[in-house]
Coordinates of C-alpha atoms in Angstrom, one line a residue:
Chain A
X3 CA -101.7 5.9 27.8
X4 CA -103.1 4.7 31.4
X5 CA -103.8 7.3 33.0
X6 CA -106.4 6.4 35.8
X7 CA -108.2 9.4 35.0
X8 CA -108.6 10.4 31.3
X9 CA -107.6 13.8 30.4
X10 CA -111.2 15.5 29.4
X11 CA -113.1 19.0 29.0
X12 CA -109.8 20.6 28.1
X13 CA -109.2 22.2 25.1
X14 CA -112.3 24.1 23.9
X15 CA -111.5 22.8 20.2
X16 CA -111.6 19.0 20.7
X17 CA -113.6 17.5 23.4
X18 CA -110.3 15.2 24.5
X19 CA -107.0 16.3 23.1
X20 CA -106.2 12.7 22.8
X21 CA -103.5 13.6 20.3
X22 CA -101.4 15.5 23.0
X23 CA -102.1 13.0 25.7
X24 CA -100.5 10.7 23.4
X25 CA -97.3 12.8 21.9
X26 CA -96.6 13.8 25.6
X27 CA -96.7 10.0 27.1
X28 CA -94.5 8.4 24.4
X29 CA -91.6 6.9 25.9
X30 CA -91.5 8.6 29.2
X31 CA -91.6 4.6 30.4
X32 CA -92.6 3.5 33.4
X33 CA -90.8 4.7 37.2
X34 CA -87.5 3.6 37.6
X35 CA -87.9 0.3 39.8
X36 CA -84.9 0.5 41.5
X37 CA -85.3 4.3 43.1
X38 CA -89.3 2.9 44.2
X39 CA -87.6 0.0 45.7
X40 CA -85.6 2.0 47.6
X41 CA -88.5 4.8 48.2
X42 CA -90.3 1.8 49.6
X43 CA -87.7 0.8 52.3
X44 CA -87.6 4.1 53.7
X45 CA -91.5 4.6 54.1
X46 CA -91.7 1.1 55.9
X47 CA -89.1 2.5 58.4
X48 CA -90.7 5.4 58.4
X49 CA -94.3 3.4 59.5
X50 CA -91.9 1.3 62.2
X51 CA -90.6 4.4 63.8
X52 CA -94.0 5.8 63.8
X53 CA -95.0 2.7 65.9
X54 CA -92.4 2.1 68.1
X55 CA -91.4 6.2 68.6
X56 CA -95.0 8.0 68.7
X57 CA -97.7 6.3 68.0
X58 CA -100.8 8.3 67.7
X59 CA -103.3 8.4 70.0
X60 CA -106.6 8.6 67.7
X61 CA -107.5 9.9 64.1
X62 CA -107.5 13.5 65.5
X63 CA -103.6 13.6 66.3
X64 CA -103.3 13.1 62.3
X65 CA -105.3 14.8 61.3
X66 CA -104.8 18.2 63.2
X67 CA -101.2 18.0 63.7
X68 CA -98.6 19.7 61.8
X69 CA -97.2 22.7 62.7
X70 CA -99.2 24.7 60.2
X71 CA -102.9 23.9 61.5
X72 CA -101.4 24.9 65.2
X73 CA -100.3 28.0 64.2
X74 CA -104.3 28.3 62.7
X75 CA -105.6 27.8 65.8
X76 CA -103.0 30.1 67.8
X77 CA -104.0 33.0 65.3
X78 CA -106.0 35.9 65.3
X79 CA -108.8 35.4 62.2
X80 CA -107.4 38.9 60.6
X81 CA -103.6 38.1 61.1
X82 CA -101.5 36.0 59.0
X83 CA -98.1 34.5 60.1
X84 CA -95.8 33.5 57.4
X85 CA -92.8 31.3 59.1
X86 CA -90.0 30.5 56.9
X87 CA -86.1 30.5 58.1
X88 CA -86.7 32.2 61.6
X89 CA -88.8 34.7 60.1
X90 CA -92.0 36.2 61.2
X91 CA -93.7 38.4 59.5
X92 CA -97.5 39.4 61.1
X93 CA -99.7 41.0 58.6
X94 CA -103.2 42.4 59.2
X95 CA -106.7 43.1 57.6
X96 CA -105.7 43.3 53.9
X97 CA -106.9 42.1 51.1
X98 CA -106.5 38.8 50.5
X99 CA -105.1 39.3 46.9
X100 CA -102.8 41.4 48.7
X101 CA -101.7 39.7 52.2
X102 CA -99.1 37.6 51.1
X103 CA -97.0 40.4 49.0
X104 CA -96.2 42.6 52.3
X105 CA -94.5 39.0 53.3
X106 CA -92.1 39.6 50.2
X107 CA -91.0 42.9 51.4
X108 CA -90.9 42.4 54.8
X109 CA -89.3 39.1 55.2
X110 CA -87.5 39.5 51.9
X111 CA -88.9 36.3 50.6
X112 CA -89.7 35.0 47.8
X113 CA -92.8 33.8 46.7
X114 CA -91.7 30.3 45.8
X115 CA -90.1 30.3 49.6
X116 CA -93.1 31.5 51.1
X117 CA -95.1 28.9 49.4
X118 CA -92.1 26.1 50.1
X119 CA -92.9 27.1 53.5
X120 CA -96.6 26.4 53.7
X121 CA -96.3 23.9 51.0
X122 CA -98.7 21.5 50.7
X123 CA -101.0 22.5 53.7
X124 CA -103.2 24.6 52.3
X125 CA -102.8 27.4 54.7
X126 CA -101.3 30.0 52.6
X127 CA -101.7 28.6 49.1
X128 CA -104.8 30.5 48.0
X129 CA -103.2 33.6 49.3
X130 CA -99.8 33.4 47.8
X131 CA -101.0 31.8 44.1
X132 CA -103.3 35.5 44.6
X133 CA -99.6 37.1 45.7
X134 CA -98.2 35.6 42.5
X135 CA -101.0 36.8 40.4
X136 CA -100.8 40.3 41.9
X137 CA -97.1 40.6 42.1
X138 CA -95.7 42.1 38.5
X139 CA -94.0 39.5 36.8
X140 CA -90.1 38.8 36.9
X141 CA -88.2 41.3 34.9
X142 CA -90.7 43.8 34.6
X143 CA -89.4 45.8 37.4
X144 CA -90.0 49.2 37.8
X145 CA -92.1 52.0 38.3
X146 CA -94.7 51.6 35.9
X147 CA -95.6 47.6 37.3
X148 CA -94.4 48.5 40.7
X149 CA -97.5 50.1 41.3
X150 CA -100.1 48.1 39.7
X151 CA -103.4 47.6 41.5
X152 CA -105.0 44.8 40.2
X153 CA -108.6 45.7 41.8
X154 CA -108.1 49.2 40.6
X155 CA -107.4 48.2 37.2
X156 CA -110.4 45.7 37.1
X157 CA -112.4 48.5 38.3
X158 CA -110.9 51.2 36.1
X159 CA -111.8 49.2 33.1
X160 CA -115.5 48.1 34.0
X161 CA -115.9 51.9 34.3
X162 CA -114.5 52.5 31.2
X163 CA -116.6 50.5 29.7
X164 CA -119.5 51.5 31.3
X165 CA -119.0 55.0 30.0
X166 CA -118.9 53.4 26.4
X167 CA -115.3 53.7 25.7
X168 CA -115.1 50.5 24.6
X169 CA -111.4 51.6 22.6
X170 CA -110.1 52.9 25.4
X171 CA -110.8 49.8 27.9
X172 CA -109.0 47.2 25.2
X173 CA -106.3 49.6 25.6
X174 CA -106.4 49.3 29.4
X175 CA -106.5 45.5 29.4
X176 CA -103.6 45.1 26.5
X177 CA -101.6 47.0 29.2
X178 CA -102.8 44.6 31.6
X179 CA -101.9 41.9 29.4
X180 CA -98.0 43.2 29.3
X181 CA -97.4 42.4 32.8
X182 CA -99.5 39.0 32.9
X183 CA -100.4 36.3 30.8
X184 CA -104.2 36.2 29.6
X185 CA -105.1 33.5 31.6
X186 CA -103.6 35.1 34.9
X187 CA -105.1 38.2 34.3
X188 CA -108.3 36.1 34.1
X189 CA -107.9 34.3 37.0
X190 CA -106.9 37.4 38.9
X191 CA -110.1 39.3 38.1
X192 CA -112.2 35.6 39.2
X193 CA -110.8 36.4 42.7
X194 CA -112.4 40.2 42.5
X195 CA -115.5 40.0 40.4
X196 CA -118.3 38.3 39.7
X197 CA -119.4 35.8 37.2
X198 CA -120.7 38.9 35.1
X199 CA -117.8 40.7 35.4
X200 CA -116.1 38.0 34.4
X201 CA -117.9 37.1 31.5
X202 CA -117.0 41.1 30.7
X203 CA -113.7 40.9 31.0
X204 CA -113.5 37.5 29.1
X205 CA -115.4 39.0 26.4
X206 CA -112.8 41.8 26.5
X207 CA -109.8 39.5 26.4
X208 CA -111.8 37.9 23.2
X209 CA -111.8 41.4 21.5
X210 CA -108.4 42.6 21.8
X211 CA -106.9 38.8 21.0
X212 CA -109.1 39.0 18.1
X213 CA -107.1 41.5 16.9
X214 CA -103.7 40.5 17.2
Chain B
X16 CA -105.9 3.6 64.1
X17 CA -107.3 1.8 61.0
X18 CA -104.7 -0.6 59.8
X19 CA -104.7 -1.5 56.3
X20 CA -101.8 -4.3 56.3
X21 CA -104.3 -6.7 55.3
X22 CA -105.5 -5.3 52.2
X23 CA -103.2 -6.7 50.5
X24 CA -105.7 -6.4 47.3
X25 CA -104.5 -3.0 45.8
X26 CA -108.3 -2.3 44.4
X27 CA -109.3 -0.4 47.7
X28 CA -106.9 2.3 46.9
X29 CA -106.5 1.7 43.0
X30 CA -110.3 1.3 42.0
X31 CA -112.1 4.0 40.1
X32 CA -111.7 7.3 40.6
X33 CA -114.7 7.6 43.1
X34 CA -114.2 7.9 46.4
X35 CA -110.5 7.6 45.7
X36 CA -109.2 10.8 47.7
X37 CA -111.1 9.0 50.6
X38 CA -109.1 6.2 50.3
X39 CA -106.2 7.9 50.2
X40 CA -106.5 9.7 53.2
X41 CA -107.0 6.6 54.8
X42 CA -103.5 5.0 53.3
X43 CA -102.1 7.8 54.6
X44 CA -103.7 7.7 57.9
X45 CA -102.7 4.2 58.3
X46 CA -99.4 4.5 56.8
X47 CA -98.5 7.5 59.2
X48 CA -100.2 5.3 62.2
X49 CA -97.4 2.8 61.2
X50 CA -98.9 0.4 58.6
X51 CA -96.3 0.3 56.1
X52 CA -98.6 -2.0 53.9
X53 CA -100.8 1.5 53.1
X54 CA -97.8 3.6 51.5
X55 CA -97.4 1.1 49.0
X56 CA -101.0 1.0 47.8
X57 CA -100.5 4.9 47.4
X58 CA -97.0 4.9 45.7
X59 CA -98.7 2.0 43.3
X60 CA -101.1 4.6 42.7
X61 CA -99.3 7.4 41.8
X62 CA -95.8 6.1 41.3
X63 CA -96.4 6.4 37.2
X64 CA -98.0 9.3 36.9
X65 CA -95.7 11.4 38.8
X66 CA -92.9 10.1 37.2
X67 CA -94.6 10.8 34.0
X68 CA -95.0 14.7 35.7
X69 CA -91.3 14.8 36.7
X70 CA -89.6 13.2 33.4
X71 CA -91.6 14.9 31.2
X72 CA -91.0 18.5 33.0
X73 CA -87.1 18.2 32.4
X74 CA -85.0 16.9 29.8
X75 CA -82.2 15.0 31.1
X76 CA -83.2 11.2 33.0
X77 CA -80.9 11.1 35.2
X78 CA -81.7 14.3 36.7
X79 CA -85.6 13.6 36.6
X80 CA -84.7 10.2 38.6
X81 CA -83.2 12.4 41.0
X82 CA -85.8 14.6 41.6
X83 CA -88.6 11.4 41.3
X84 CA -86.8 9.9 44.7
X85 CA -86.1 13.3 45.9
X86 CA -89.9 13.7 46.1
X87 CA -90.9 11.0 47.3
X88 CA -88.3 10.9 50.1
X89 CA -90.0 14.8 50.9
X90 CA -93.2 13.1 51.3
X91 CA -91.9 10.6 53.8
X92 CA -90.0 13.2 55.9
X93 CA -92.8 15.4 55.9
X94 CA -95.4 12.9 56.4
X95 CA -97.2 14.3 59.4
X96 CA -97.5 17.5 57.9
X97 CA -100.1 16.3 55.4
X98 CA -103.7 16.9 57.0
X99 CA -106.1 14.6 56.2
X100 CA -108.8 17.5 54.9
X101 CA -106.5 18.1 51.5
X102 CA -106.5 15.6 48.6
X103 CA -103.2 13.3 48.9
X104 CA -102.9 14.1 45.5
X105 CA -102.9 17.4 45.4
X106 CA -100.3 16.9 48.1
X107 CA -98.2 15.3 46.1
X108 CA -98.2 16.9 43.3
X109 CA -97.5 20.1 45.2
X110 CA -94.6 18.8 46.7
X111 CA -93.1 17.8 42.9
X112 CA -94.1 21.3 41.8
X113 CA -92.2 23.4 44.3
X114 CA -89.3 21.0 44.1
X115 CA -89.1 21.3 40.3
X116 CA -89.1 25.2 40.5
X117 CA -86.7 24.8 42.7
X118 CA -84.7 22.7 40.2
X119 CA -85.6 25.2 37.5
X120 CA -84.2 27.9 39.3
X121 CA -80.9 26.6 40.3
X122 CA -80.8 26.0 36.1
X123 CA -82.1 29.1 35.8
X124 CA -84.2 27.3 33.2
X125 CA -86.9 29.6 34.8
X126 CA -88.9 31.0 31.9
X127 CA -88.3 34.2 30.7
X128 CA -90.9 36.9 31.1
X129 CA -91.2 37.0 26.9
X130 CA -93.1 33.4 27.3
X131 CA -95.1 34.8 29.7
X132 CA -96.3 37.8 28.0
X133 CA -96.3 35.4 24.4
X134 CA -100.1 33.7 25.5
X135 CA -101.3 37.5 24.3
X136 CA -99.6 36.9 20.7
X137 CA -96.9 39.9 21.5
X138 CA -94.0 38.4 20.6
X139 CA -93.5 35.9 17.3
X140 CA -95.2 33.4 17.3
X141 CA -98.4 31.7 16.0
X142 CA -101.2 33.6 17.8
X143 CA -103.4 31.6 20.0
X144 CA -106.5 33.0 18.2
X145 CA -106.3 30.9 15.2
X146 CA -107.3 27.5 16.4
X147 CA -105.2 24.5 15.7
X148 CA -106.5 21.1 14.9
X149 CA -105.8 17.9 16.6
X150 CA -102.6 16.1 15.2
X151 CA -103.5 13.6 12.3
X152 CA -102.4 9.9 13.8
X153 CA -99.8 9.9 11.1
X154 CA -98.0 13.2 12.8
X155 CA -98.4 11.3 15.9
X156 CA -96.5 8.5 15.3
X157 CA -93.9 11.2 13.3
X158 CA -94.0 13.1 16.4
X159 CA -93.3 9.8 19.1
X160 CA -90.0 9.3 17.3
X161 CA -88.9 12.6 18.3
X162 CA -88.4 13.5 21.5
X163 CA -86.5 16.7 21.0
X164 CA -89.3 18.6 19.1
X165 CA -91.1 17.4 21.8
X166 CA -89.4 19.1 24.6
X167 CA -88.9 21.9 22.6
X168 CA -92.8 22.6 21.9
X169 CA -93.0 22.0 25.7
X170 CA -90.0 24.8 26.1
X171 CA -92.1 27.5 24.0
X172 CA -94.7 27.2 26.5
X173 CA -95.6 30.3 29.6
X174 CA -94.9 27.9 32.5
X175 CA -98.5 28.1 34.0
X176 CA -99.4 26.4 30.0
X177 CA -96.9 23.9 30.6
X178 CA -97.3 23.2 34.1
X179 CA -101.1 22.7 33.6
X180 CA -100.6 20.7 30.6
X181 CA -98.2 18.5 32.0
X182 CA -100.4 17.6 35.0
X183 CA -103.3 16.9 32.9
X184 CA -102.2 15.7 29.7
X185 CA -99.5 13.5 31.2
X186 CA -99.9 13.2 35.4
X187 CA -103.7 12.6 34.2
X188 CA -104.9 14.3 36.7
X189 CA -108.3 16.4 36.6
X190 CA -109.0 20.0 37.0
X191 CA -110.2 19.9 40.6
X192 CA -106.7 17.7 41.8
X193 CA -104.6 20.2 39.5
X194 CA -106.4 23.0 41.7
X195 CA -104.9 21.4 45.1
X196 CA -101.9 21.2 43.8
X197 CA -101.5 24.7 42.4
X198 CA -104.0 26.7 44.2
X199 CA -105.4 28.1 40.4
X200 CA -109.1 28.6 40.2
X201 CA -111.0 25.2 37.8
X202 CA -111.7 28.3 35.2
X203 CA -108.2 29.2 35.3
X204 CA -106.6 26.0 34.5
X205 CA -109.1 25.3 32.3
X206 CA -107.9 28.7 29.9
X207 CA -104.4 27.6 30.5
X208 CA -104.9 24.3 28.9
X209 CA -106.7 25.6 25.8
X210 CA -103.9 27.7 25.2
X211 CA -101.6 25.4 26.1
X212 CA -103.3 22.5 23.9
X213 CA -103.6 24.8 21.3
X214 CA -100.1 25.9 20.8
X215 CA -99.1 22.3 20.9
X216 CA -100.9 21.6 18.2
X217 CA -99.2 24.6 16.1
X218 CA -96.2 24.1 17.2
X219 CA -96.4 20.2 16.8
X220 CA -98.5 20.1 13.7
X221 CA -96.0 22.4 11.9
X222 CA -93.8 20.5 9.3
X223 CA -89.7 20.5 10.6
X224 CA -88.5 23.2 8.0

């Protein structure tokens, strides 16, 4: 294994997981030289039409270009633009769990094509990994996840267990649980809560898988 | 603009991991300015590890050497969208992500919503409770000869395991790099890879019956 930076605090139960760093590396090989040959050709074009074509003026033309960060600056601090495929869709003051979902419905995209869209710019990709979180999952259409709340159900079981139902709050999260994985739901309430709360919920999460 | 045509010594770019997202931003800076010297200090870099990432994330080469260049050539063509203020990595390895769900979906190798819900031990397997312990060297070497059982522990996984798994396990990268490129909170990914780990080992450690 080479990996440049060693796999580490990972699995809670060994300190390294050495043993699945090294099952998963076995003969995967290094990258195929001819297709980074190739890739190689193409980037020094790439650099040699950036010089001859447009070369940048200074460090700030790199850095704040891209259509993404001008669309930033063009935008009100409360609106969101999601572009993809001519579409616009403008939504305003929501939650930010909740901004990019609105974008599904009203542009009719998906959440992978809303992401492809701002992919790898950081604009939207806290807000649609939330969407993702707080969308119910693929194939479980229907009324019952259709109207999930994920803040509401947070709150509804903190209540519940502040009124010492602790039965009745398990319950709450193992329905939780049948729309998103453990980990999601975990993630999810980091976005709403804090580290208390969390802790709470994690403890909860403990209980019920405890039981299983 | 910084040129870096002269550093012809790779160890600016391929040093330790400190102060290595810095230097990558200025390869990329430089690259995109026109010095084609920088992008190959950067595709040294990572070259390996995301083919590691790609290859190991589907089962047939020849397809994984197709999406390998296809990513690459996205980062060329998209080049001036990266902004200097995100890790390179992270951009990278976002750009392999969405590509390969995009390749998963046209399979529709997408994985079903049972392997979602499995993490909370609903549906048959071994629950994640019980904690596994770390393969014996023996199974290891058992384990390197078989490539199938491989893929196919990797198949039982809920994609976020395997996704997380396969970035740190095998793409090496840390927790804060897989949070770039996923947008999943250091606590999040962190829960992902115990489970995932964990089932690995059960899934792995079990005898062939």
């Amino acid at each position: 294994m080479n990996n440049p930076e060693k796999p580490m605090e990972t699995s809670g139960q060994s300190s390294e997981a050495d043993d699945i760093t090294a099952v998963l590396s076995h003969g995967v090989g290094a990258a195929p030289a001819d297709i980074d040959a190739h890739i190689r050709e193409l980037a020094h074009q790439a650099a040699a039409d950036s010089v001859s074509s447009n070369p940048p003026s200074s460090d700030e033309t790199i850095s704040s270009h891209g259509r993404w960060a001008a669309w930033q600056r063009r935008l009100p601090v409360a609106a969101l633009l999601v572009v993809s495929a001519g579409v616009v869709t403008q939504l305003w003051q929501r939650p930010a769990e909740h901004r990019a979902i609105p974008a599904q419905d009203v542009s009719g995209l998906s959440v992978n094509a809303i992401n492809e869209a701002a992919q790898g710019q950081g604009v939207l990709t806290e807000r649609v990994a939330a969407a993702r979180l707080a969308t119910p999952a693929e194939g479980k259409g229907g009324a019952a996840s259709a109207d999930l709340d994920p803040s509401a159900r947070l709150s509804q079981i903190f209540q519940t267990l502040e009124q010492g139902d602790q039965l009745d709050a398990e319950q709450q999260l193992i329905d939780w649980q049948k729309d998103f994985p453990s980990a999601d739901v975990l993630e999810l309430a980091a976005r709403m809560t804090d580290a208390n709360g969390l802790a709470r919920l994690q403890s909860l999460v403990e209980k019920v898988g405890s039981r299983d | 603009m910084a040129r870096l045509g002269s550093l012809k010594d790779s160890s600016l770019c391929l040093d330790d991991d400190s102060g290595g997202a810095q230097e990558d931003a200025r390869c990329m800076q430089a690259w995109i300015g026109g010095d084609a010297a920088a992008f190959d200090l950067l595709h040294t870099r990572y070259r390996d590890r995301l083919w590691r990432y790609v290859r190991r994330s589907v089962n047939d080469e020849e397809q994984a050497r197709e999406l390998y260049q296809d990513v690459w050539t996205r980062v060329i063509d998209r080049r001036t969208d990266w902004q200097a203020s995100g890790r390179f990595v992270g951009w990278l390895f976002a750009i392999a992500r969405h590509r390969l769900i995009d390749h998963h979906r046209a399979q529709d190798r997408t994985p079903s919503i049972s392997r979602e819900i499995d993490v909370d031990g609903t549906v048959d397997l071994p629950s994640v409770t019980s904690i596994a312990r770390p393969l014996t060297p023996d199974r290891c070497a058992e384990l390197a000869a078989d490539a199938d059982r491989i893929e196919q522990a990797l198949d039982q996984l809920p994609s976020a395991q395997r996704e997380a798994v396969l970035l740190h396990h095998v793409a090496g990268m840390t927790l804060e790099e897989i949070g770039s490129a996923t947008g999943s909170k250091r606590e999040a990914i962190r829960s992902r890879l115990r489970y995932g780990v964990n089932r690995l080992r059960q899934t792995l450690g079990a005898t062939r019956e």
